Coordinates of C-alpha atoms in Angstrom, one line a residue:
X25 CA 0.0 0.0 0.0
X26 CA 2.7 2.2 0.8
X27 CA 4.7 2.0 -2.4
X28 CA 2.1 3.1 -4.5
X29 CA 1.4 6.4 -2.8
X30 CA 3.5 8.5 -5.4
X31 CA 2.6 7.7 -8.6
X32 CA 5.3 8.1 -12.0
X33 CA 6.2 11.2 -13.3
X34 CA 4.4 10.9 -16.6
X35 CA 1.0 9.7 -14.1
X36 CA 1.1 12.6 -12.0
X37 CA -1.5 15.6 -12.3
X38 CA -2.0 15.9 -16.0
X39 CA 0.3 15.4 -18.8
X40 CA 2.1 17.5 -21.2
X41 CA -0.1 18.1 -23.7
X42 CA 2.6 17.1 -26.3
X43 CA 2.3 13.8 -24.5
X44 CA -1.4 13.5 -24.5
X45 CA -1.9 14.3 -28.2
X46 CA 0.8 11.9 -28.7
X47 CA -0.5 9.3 -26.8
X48 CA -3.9 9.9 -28.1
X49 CA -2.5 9.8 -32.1
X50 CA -0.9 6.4 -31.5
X51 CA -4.2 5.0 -29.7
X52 CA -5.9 6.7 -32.9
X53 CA -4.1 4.7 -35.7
X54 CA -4.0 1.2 -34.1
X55 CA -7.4 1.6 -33.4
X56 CA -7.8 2.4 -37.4
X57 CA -4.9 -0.3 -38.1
X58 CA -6.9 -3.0 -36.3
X59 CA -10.3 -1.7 -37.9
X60 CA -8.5 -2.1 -41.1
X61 CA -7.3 -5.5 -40.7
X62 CA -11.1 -6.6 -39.6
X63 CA -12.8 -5.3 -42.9
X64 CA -12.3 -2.7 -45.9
X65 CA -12.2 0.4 -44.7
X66 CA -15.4 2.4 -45.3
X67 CA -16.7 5.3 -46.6
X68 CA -18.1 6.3 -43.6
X69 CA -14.7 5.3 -41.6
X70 CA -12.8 7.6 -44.1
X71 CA -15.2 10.7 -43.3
X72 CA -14.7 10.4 -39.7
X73 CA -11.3 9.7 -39.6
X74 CA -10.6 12.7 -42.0
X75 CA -13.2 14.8 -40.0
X76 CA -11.2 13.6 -36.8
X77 CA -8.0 14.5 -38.1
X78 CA -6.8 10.9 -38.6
X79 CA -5.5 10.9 -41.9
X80 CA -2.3 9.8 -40.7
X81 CA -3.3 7.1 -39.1
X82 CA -5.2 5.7 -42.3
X83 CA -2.9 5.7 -45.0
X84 CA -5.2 8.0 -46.5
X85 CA -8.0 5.8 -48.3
X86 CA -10.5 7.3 -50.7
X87 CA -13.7 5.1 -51.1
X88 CA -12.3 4.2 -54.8
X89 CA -9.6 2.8 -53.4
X90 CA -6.8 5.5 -54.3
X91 CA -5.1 7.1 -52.0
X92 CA -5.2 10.6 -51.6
X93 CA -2.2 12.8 -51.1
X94 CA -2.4 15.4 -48.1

């Protein structure tokens, strides 16, 4: 009980929000990677993720099947 009173540096308060956005990117693309993997990517999948800001993360899919450059 007593060695978990302080947590780690990166746990305490909140993080920087370099961190954070970091953190939340990475989450972000294997989420999409995973989704990707499962099924072809969607239409509606591209509009979110572009409207989301995850165009990294996608690889950039158009519903035709090109990719687009950004």
């Amino acid at each position: 009980m007593e060695l978990n009173k302080t947590p780690p540096p990166e746990e305490a308060g909140t993080p920087s929000p370099k961190t954070s956005v970091e953190a939340s990117k990475n989450a972000m693309a294997s989420r999409n990677l995973m989704k990707m993997r499962q099924k072809r990517i969607t239409r509606l999948q591209v509009l979110n993720t572009v409207q989301y800001g995850g165009r990294k993360a996608l690889g950039q899919y158009r519903r035709d099947g090109r990719s687009v450059a950004y």
